[in-house]
N, CA, C and O atoms as a DFTB+ gen file, in Angstrom:
556 C
 N C O
     1  1     -42.289       8.270      58.600
     2  2     -41.639       8.550      59.868
     3  2     -42.330       9.727      60.556
     4  3     -42.652      10.733      59.925
     5  1     -42.547       9.579      61.848
     6  2     -43.254      10.596      62.610
     7  2     -42.338      11.779      62.933
     8  3     -41.159      11.595      63.235
     9  1     -42.884      12.977      62.868
    10  2     -42.164      14.162      63.290
    11  2     -41.832      14.007      64.771
    12  3     -42.605      13.427      65.534
    13  1     -40.688      14.526      65.162
    14  2     -40.270      14.422      66.561
    15  2     -41.135      15.343      67.421
    16  3     -41.363      16.507      67.089
    17  1     -41.601      14.793      68.517
    18  2     -42.359      15.557      69.502
    19  2     -41.468      15.706      70.722
    20  3     -41.106      14.712      71.352
    21  1     -41.113      16.928      71.059
    22  2     -40.235      17.186      72.203
    23  2     -41.057      17.155      73.487
    24  3     -41.844      18.063      73.757
    25  1     -40.868      16.117      74.262
    26  2     -41.599      15.934      75.515
    27  2     -40.836      16.462      76.723
    28  3     -41.271      16.263      77.857
    29  1     -39.720      17.124      76.506
    30  2     -38.887      17.554      77.637
    31  2     -39.630      18.501      78.588
    32  3     -39.437      18.426      79.801
    33  1     -40.465      19.377      78.062
    34  2     -41.200      20.297      78.940
    35  2     -42.218      19.537      79.795
    36  3     -42.415      19.866      80.965
    37  1     -42.855      18.533      79.220
    38  2     -43.795      17.722      79.989
    39  2     -43.052      16.918      81.049
    40  3     -43.490      16.836      82.196
    41  1     -41.946      16.336      80.667
    42  2     -41.149      15.551      81.619
    43  2     -40.712      16.425      82.795
    44  3     -40.787      16.002      83.948
    45  1     -40.261      17.629      82.506
    46  2     -39.825      18.548      83.568
    47  2     -41.003      18.956      84.448
    48  3     -40.871      19.020      85.670
    49  1     -42.142      19.230      83.839
    50  2     -43.327      19.612      84.627
    51  2     -43.753      18.476      85.554
    52  3     -44.110      18.715      86.707
    53  1     -43.717      17.250      85.055
    54  2     -44.074      16.082      85.873
    55  2     -43.108      15.954      87.042
    56  3     -43.520      15.700      88.174
    57  1     -41.844      16.129      86.766
    58  2     -40.825      16.058      87.820
    59  2     -41.067      17.126      88.885
    60  3     -40.971      16.848      90.081
    61  1     -41.376      18.334      88.456
    62  2     -41.641      19.431      89.396
    63  2     -42.918      19.176      90.205
    64  3     -42.974      19.496      91.393
    65  1     -43.934      18.605      89.568
    66  2     -45.165      18.274      90.288
    67  2     -44.876      17.201      91.338
    68  3     -45.341      17.296      92.474
    69  1     -44.121      16.199      90.960
    70  2     -43.742      15.130      91.880
    71  2     -42.960      15.697      93.065
    72  3     -43.230      15.360      94.217
    73  1     -42.002      16.551      92.771
    74  2     -41.196      17.197      93.810
    75  2     -42.081      18.050      94.727
    76  3     -41.950      18.001      95.951
    77  1     -42.964      18.818      94.132
    78  2     -43.863      19.671      94.921
    79  2     -44.780      18.868      95.825
    80  3     -45.026      19.251      96.969
    81  1     -45.284      17.756      95.315
    82  2     -46.153      16.895      96.114
    83  2     -45.389      16.314      97.301
    84  3     -45.907      16.264      98.417
    85  1     -44.167      15.879      97.057
    86  2     -43.348      15.326      98.144
    87  2     -43.084      16.381      99.218
    88  3     -43.187      16.089     100.409
    89  1     -42.748      17.591      98.812
    90  2     -42.494      18.670      99.781
    91  2     -43.763      19.045     100.534
    92  3     -43.729      19.269     101.744
    93  1     -44.874      19.114      99.825
    94  2     -46.132      19.459     100.488
    95  2     -46.519      18.391     101.511
    96  3     -46.991      18.713     102.601
    97  1     -46.321      17.133     101.160
    98  2     -46.673      16.047     102.077
    99  2     -45.858      16.074     103.369
   100  3     -46.288      15.525     104.383
   101  1     -44.689      16.706     103.341
   102  2     -43.876      16.850     104.551
   103  2     -44.398      17.952     105.468
   104  3     -44.109      17.964     106.664
   105  1     -45.172      18.881     104.895
   106  2     -45.677      20.006     105.682
   107  2     -47.021      20.468     105.117
   108  3     -47.125      21.532     104.505
   109  1     -48.049      19.637     105.339
   110  2     -49.346      19.909     104.716
   111  2     -50.041      21.167     105.239
   112  3     -51.059      21.582     104.685
   113  1     -49.519      21.762     106.270
   114  2     -50.116      22.991     106.782
   115  2     -49.580      24.251     106.137
   116  3     -50.054      25.345     106.444
   117  1     -48.612      24.131     105.261
   118  2     -47.969      25.286     104.649
   119  2     -48.762      25.735     103.423
   120  3     -48.745      25.079     102.381
   121  1     -49.451      26.857     103.566
   122  2     -50.284      27.370     102.471
   123  2     -49.464      27.753     101.242
   124  3     -49.939      27.614     100.115
   125  1     -48.261      28.225     101.443
   126  2     -47.420      28.604     100.311
   127  2     -47.023      27.368      99.503
   128  3     -47.036      27.402      98.273
   129  1     -46.672      26.282     100.187
   130  2     -46.371      25.037      99.478
   131  2     -47.618      24.513      98.778
   132  3     -47.541      24.016      97.654
   133  1     -48.758      24.621      99.435
   134  2     -50.028      24.186      98.830
   135  2     -50.288      24.944      97.540
   136  3     -50.602      24.351      96.508
   137  1     -50.156      26.255      97.610
   138  2     -50.433      27.083      96.442
   139  2     -49.449      26.787      95.305
   140  3     -49.833      26.761      94.136
   141  1     -48.183      26.565      95.658
   142  2     -47.185      26.211      94.649
   143  2     -47.485      24.868      94.002
   144  3     -47.313      24.697      92.795
   145  1     -47.934      23.917      94.812
   146  2     -48.294      22.600      94.289
   147  2     -49.468      22.707      93.322
   148  3     -49.476      22.066      92.271
   149  1     -50.440      23.506      93.676
   150  2     -51.601      23.689      92.798
   151  2     -51.175      24.340      91.480
   152  3     -51.690      23.979      90.422
   153  1     -50.247      25.287      91.531
   154  2     -49.748      25.902      90.292
   155  2     -49.009      24.879      89.434
   156  3     -49.110      24.897      88.208
   157  1     -48.277      24.001      90.078
   158  2     -47.578      22.954      89.324
   159  2     -48.577      21.988      88.695
   160  3     -48.361      21.504      87.584
   161  1     -49.657      21.710      89.396
   162  2     -50.719      20.886      88.819
   163  2     -51.288      21.561      87.572
   164  3     -51.452      20.924      86.531
   165  1     -51.587      22.858      87.686
   166  2     -52.141      23.597      86.544
   167  2     -51.237      23.476      85.322
   168  3     -51.695      23.159      84.224
   169  1     -49.977      23.727      85.524
   170  2     -49.009      23.724      84.432
   171  2     -48.878      22.330      83.822
   172  3     -48.864      22.174      82.601
   173  1     -48.783      21.320      84.689
   174  2     -48.628      19.947      84.204
   175  2     -49.880      19.484      83.477
   176  3     -49.788      18.785      82.468
   177  1     -51.034      19.861      83.972
   178  2     -52.289      19.521      83.303
   179  2     -52.312      20.129      81.894
   180  3     -52.608      19.439      80.919
   181  1     -52.001      21.404      81.801
   182  2     -52.037      22.089      80.507
   183  2     -51.056      21.456      79.520
   184  3     -51.396      21.252      78.354
   185  1     -49.855      21.149      79.975
   186  2     -48.873      20.516      79.094
   187  2     -49.300      19.099      78.702
   188  3     -49.093      18.684      77.561
   189  1     -49.885      18.368      79.625
   190  2     -50.361      17.015      79.312
   191  2     -51.395      17.064      78.202
   192  3     -51.338      16.286      77.250
   193  1     -52.337      17.983      78.332
   194  2     -53.378      18.141      77.316
   195  2     -52.765      18.522      75.974
   196  3     -53.112      17.948      74.941
   197  1     -51.858      19.486      75.992
   198  2     -51.238      19.973      74.765
   199  2     -50.420      18.871      74.075
   200  3     -50.526      18.688      72.862
   201  1     -49.615      18.146      74.838
   202  2     -48.781      17.089      74.250
   203  2     -49.629      15.928      73.749
   204  3     -49.329      15.340      72.710
   205  1     -50.676      15.601      74.476
   206  2     -51.580      14.543      74.037
   207  2     -52.196      14.905      72.692
   208  3     -52.218      14.084      71.775
   209  1     -52.683      16.103      72.577
   210  2     -53.301      16.539      71.327
   211  2     -52.278      16.559      70.191
   212  3     -52.567      16.108      69.082
   213  1     -51.088      17.080      70.469
   214  2     -50.050      17.115      69.431
   215  2     -49.690      15.708      68.962
   216  3     -49.546      15.460      67.765
   217  1     -49.545      14.790      69.921
   218  2     -49.190      13.426      69.542
   219  2     -50.296      12.802      68.686
   220  3     -50.013      12.180      67.663
   221  1     -51.534      12.965      69.097
   222  2     -52.642      12.384      68.330
   223  2     -52.717      12.984      66.931
   224  3     -52.996      12.272      65.966
   225  1     -52.471      14.283      66.814
   226  2     -52.474      14.912      65.496
   227  2     -51.334      14.368      64.633
   228  3     -51.521      14.091      63.448
   229  1     -50.162      14.219      65.232
   230  2     -48.995      13.735      64.479
   231  2     -49.160      12.288      64.026
   232  3     -48.686      11.913      62.954
   233  1     -49.819      11.489      64.828
   234  2     -49.917      10.062      64.516
   235  2     -51.197       9.700      63.759
   236  3     -51.399       8.546      63.382
   237  1     -52.036      10.673      63.547
   238  2     -53.305      10.423      62.869
   239  2     -53.178      10.581      61.358
   240  3     -52.469      11.465      60.878
   241  1     -53.868       9.720      60.608
   242  2     -53.890       9.923      59.153
   243  2     -54.680      11.182      58.777
   244  3     -54.537      11.712      57.675
   245  1     -55.516      11.651      59.712
   246  2     -56.309      12.853      59.477
   247  2     -56.164      13.815      60.660
   248  3     -57.047      13.868      61.516
   249  1     -55.063      14.577      60.722
   250  2     -54.814      15.480      61.846
   251  2     -55.914      16.524      62.067
   252  3     -56.172      16.931      63.200
   253  1     -56.559      16.955      60.977
   254  2     -57.626      17.949      61.122
   255  2     -58.794      17.397      61.937
   256  3     -59.459      18.134      62.665
   257  1     -59.029      16.115      61.808
   258  2     -60.100      15.484      62.580
   259  2     -59.796      15.574      64.086
   260  3     -60.688      15.847      64.889
   261  1     -58.547      15.346      64.449
   262  2     -58.125      15.442      65.850
   263  2     -58.247      16.898      66.309
   264  3     -58.738      17.181      67.402
   265  1     -57.793      17.801      65.461
   266  2     -57.826      19.223      65.807
   267  2     -59.246      19.715      66.073
   268  3     -59.445      20.614      66.890
   269  1     -60.224      19.140      65.398
   270  2     -61.618      19.561      65.545
   271  2     -62.322      18.910      66.750
   272  3     -63.415      19.330      67.128
   273  1     -61.705      17.904      67.340
   274  2     -62.351      17.171      68.440
   275  2     -62.512      18.036      69.679
   276  3     -61.651      18.851      70.011
   277  1     -63.636      17.837      70.352
   278  2     -63.777      18.458      71.660
   279  2     -62.939      17.659      72.660
   280  3     -62.451      16.574      72.345
   281  1     -62.781      18.198      73.851
   282  2     -61.913      17.583      74.843
   283  2     -62.349      16.158      75.187
   284  3     -61.514      15.263      75.319
   285  1     -63.644      15.956      75.328
   286  2     -64.162      14.638      75.676
   287  2     -63.765      13.583      74.637
   288  3     -63.309      12.499      75.003
   289  1     -63.930      13.884      73.381
   290  2     -63.570      12.926      72.330
   291  2     -62.066      12.750      72.200
   292  3     -61.594      11.667      71.854
   293  1     -61.321      13.795      72.472
   294  2     -59.868      13.687      72.481
   295  2     -59.424      12.677      73.549
   296  3     -58.568      11.830      73.292
   297  1     -60.003      12.773      74.726
   298  2     -59.674      11.844      75.816
   299  2     -60.124      10.429      75.454
   300  3     -59.387       9.470      75.685
   301  1     -61.295      10.294      74.904
   302  2     -61.774       8.958      74.498
   303  2     -60.852       8.330      73.450
   304  3     -60.533       7.144      73.529
   305  1     -60.432       9.123      72.480
   306  2     -59.530       8.626      71.442
   307  2     -58.197       8.203      72.049
   308  3     -57.672       7.139      71.722
   309  1     -57.656       9.024      72.921
   310  2     -56.385       8.704      73.575
   311  2     -56.520       7.444      74.426
   312  3     -55.613       6.613      74.467
   313  1     -57.645       7.313      75.094
   314  2     -57.878       6.138      75.928
   315  2     -57.964       4.882      75.081
   316  3     -57.419       3.843      75.451
   317  1     -58.643       4.970      73.950
   318  2     -58.756       3.833      73.030
   319  2     -57.387       3.403      72.506
   320  3     -57.173       2.231      72.197
   321  1     -56.470       4.351      72.410
   322  2     -55.124       4.048      71.913
   323  2     -54.172       3.626      73.032
   324  3     -52.992       3.384      72.778
   325  1     -54.665       3.537      74.254
   326  2     -53.841       3.094      75.368
   327  2     -52.854       4.128      75.873
   328  3     -51.841       3.777      76.478
   329  1     -53.136       5.398      75.632
   330  2     -52.235       6.463      76.065
   331  2     -52.535       6.964      77.475
   332  3     -51.732       7.688      78.064
   333  1     -53.684       6.581      78.011
   334  2     -54.109       7.080      79.323
   335  2     -54.449       5.929      80.261
   336  3     -54.850       4.850      79.823
   337  1     -54.287       6.170      81.530
   338  2     -54.711       5.203      82.542
   339  2     -56.212       5.256      82.753
   340  3     -56.859       4.235      82.985
   341  1     -56.753       6.461      82.668
   342  2     -58.156       6.686      83.029
   343  2     -58.974       7.135      81.835
   344  3     -58.441       7.600      80.828
   345  1     -60.280       6.983      81.972
   346  2     -61.182       7.362      80.890
   347  2     -61.789       8.740      81.141
   348  3     -61.367       9.467      82.040
   349  1     -62.779       9.081      80.335
   350  2     -63.360      10.418      80.339
   351  2     -63.859      10.895      81.702
   352  3     -63.560      12.035      82.059
   353  1     -64.593      10.113      82.485
   354  2     -65.077      10.661      83.760
   355  2     -63.949      11.146      84.684
   356  3     -64.095      12.162      85.363
   357  1     -62.848      10.430      84.707
   358  2     -61.716      10.843      85.548
   359  2     -61.067      12.101      84.982
   360  3     -60.748      13.031      85.723
   361  1     -60.877      12.123      83.672
   362  2     -60.288      13.316      83.054
   363  2     -61.217      14.524      83.162
   364  3     -60.749      15.661      83.222
   365  1     -62.495      14.292      83.186
   366  2     -63.431      15.410      83.408
   367  2     -63.198      15.986      84.799
   368  3     -63.263      17.200      84.990
   369  1     -62.929      15.125      85.764
   370  2     -62.627      15.591      87.125
   371  2     -61.362      16.435      87.119
   372  3     -61.328      17.509      87.719
   373  1     -60.316      15.954      86.440
   374  2     -59.080      16.751      86.356
   375  2     -59.361      18.110      85.724
   376  3     -58.895      19.146      86.198
   377  1     -60.127      18.078      84.652
   378  2     -60.435      19.324      83.946
   379  2     -61.245      20.276      84.830
   380  3     -60.973      21.475      84.875
   381  1     -62.228      19.737      85.521
   382  2     -63.045      20.561      86.417
   383  2     -62.203      21.168      87.532
   384  3     -62.354      22.341      87.872
   385  1     -61.321      20.359      88.090
   386  2     -60.471      20.872      89.163
   387  2     -59.484      21.911      88.636
   388  3     -59.181      22.888      89.321
   389  1     -58.990      21.703      87.432
   390  2     -58.104      22.696      86.824
   391  2     -58.850      24.014      86.651
   392  3     -58.280      25.082      86.872
   393  1     -60.098      23.949      86.265
   394  2     -60.895      25.162      86.091
   395  2     -61.117      25.883      87.422
   396  3     -61.306      27.099      87.452
   397  1     -61.095      25.140      88.497
   398  2     -61.338      25.729      89.821
   399  2     -60.080      26.319      90.442
   400  3     -60.163      27.019      91.451
   401  1     -58.918      26.051      89.859
   402  2     -57.670      26.463      90.506
   403  2     -57.494      27.967      90.604
   404  3     -56.663      28.434      91.383
   405  1     -58.237      28.725      89.850
   406  2     -58.142      30.181      89.984
   407  2     -58.738      30.645      91.310
   408  3     -58.605      31.811      91.683
   409  1     -59.387      29.738      92.009
   410  2     -60.014      30.066      93.294
   411  2     -59.283      29.410      94.467
   412  3     -59.902      29.058      95.472
   413  1     -57.962      29.246      94.334
   414  2     -57.215      28.549      95.379
   415  2     -57.145      29.330      96.681
   416  3     -56.742      28.782      97.707
   417  1     -57.533      30.603      96.657
   418  2     -57.577      31.353      97.909
   419  2     -58.684      30.813      98.811
   420  3     -58.692      31.072     100.014
   421  1     -59.604      30.072      98.235
   422  2     -60.669      29.433      98.988
   423  2     -60.139      28.092      99.497
   424  3     -59.835      27.204      98.701
   425  1     -60.030      27.944     100.800
   426  2     -59.448      26.752     101.410
   427  2     -60.154      25.470     100.950
   428  3     -59.500      24.471     100.650
   429  1     -61.469      25.503     100.899
   430  2     -62.239      24.318     100.511
   431  2     -61.934      23.903      99.069
   432  3     -61.769      22.717      98.784
   433  1     -61.860      24.869      98.174
   434  2     -61.543      24.582      96.772
   435  2     -60.130      24.030      96.671
   436  3     -59.888      23.048      95.968
   437  1     -59.202      24.661      97.371
   438  2     -57.812      24.201      97.331
   439  2     -57.705      22.758      97.809
   440  3     -56.981      21.958      97.215
   441  1     -58.413      22.425      98.866
   442  2     -58.363      21.053      99.392
   443  2     -58.902      20.039      98.373
   444  3     -58.356      18.944      98.244
   445  1     -59.955      20.396      97.660
   446  2     -60.507      19.492      96.647
   447  2     -59.518      19.288      95.501
   448  3     -59.364      18.176      94.996
   449  1     -58.855      20.357      95.098
   450  2     -57.859      20.241      94.029
   451  2     -56.715      19.343      94.495
   452  3     -56.241      18.495      93.739
   453  1     -56.278      19.525      95.723
   454  2     -55.161      18.727      96.244
   455  2     -55.460      17.232      96.246
   456  3     -54.551      16.422      96.065
   457  1     -56.712      16.861      96.448
   458  2     -57.041      15.438      96.544
   459  2     -56.816      14.681      95.235
   460  3     -56.594      13.471      95.257
   461  1     -56.872      15.371      94.105
   462  2     -56.726      14.668      92.819
   463  2     -55.291      14.694      92.287
   464  3     -54.978      13.995      91.324
   465  1     -54.431      15.484      92.897
   466  2     -53.071      15.635      92.371
   467  2     -52.286      14.318      92.351
   468  3     -51.650      14.028      91.338
   469  1     -52.296      13.512      93.410
   470  2     -51.521      12.253      93.323
   471  2     -51.981      11.346      92.173
   472  3     -51.152      10.758      91.479
   473  1     -53.271      11.235      91.975
   474  2     -53.801      10.409      90.880
   475  2     -53.438      11.027      89.533
   476  3     -53.048      10.320      88.604
   477  1     -53.569      12.352      89.432
   478  2     -53.217      13.014      88.176
   479  2     -51.731      12.848      87.867
   480  3     -51.358      12.663      86.709
   481  1     -50.889      12.912      88.881
   482  2     -49.452      12.737      88.675
   483  2     -49.169      11.383      88.035
   484  3     -48.375      11.301      87.098
   485  1     -49.794      10.336      88.518
   486  2     -49.623       9.000      87.927
   487  2     -50.101       8.996      86.475
   488  3     -49.479       8.382      85.608
   489  1     -51.198       9.679      86.228
   490  2     -51.748       9.774      84.873
   491  2     -50.765      10.475      83.934
   492  3     -50.522      10.008      82.821
   493  1     -50.205      11.590      84.383
   494  2     -49.261      12.346      83.561
   495  2     -47.990      11.532      83.307
   496  3     -47.447      11.563      82.203
   497  1     -47.520      10.812      84.311
   498  2     -46.346       9.955      84.143
   499  2     -46.624       8.858      83.114
   500  3     -45.783       8.566      82.264
   501  1     -47.800       8.260      83.198
   502  2     -48.184       7.215      82.255
   503  2     -48.257       7.772      80.833
   504  3     -47.737       7.165      79.896
   505  1     -48.894       8.911      80.680
   506  2     -49.016       9.555      79.372
   507  2     -47.643       9.828      78.777
   508  3     -47.391       9.507      77.615
   509  1     -46.761      10.413      79.562
   510  2     -45.412      10.719      79.087
   511  2     -44.687       9.443      78.639
   512  3     -44.047       9.423      77.588
   513  1     -44.792       8.395      79.436
   514  2     -44.139       7.123      79.084
   515  2     -44.742       6.514      77.824
   516  3     -44.018       6.041      76.948
   517  1     -46.062       6.527      77.736
   518  2     -46.744       5.935      76.585
   519  2     -46.367       6.651      75.292
   520  3     -46.073       6.006      74.285
   521  1     -46.375       7.965      75.318
   522  2     -46.015       8.716      74.109
   523  2     -44.538       8.505      73.786
   524  3     -44.177       8.318      72.624
   525  1     -43.692       8.534      74.799
   526  2     -42.251       8.322      74.574
   527  2     -41.993       6.979      73.916
   528  3     -41.211       6.890      72.969
   529  1     -42.635       5.947      74.403
   530  2     -42.464       4.609      73.833
   531  2     -42.930       4.554      72.382
   532  3     -42.275       3.948      71.534
   533  1     -44.059       5.187      72.106
   534  2     -44.575       5.190      70.727
   535  2     -43.637       5.940      69.787
   536  3     -43.449       5.535      68.640
   537  1     -43.061       7.010      70.261
   538  2     -42.124       7.781      69.434
   539  2     -40.892       6.947      69.125
   540  3     -40.406       6.939      67.995
   541  1     -40.391       6.248      70.132
   542  2     -39.217       5.385      69.933
   543  2     -39.550       4.264      68.944
   544  3     -38.747       3.961      68.061
   545  1     -40.721       3.651      69.085
   546  2     -41.136       2.586      68.178
   547  2     -41.282       3.063      66.737
   548  3     -41.055       2.301      65.797
   549  1     -41.664       4.329      66.570
   550  2     -41.906       4.869      65.228
   551  2     -40.604       5.195      64.481
   552  3     -40.607       5.385      63.265
   553  1     -39.508       5.257      65.220
   554  2     -38.227       5.614      64.577
   555  2     -37.710       4.523      63.696
   556  3     -36.649       4.671      63.089
């Protein structure tokens, strides 16, 4: 039997990202809403990565192997298991944009980060659902 993985923080982060995106889309000229949305993206990205890794470690016969994987192989493994909508090139884009979020004071950088948020939101929702379903099946 698999150890329980509490996905509530990821679920809440996804909900907040979704809410932030909806509010931003109503007033795309509001820099404060933009900056808040980007922060929600950062948080949701980090939690998605963390929960994905935890799930793979918990469900693997060799958790140390998962723990030693670089990010690229972690994404490839998750993709092979059907936990993600997108493969490594798309996740590399998310990762690159997450790395750029410390420069959101730069309008051009902020705009590039904003363009990937709707796609990333769908990815995070899919990941949360996929892991949730697997946990339920394992019970």
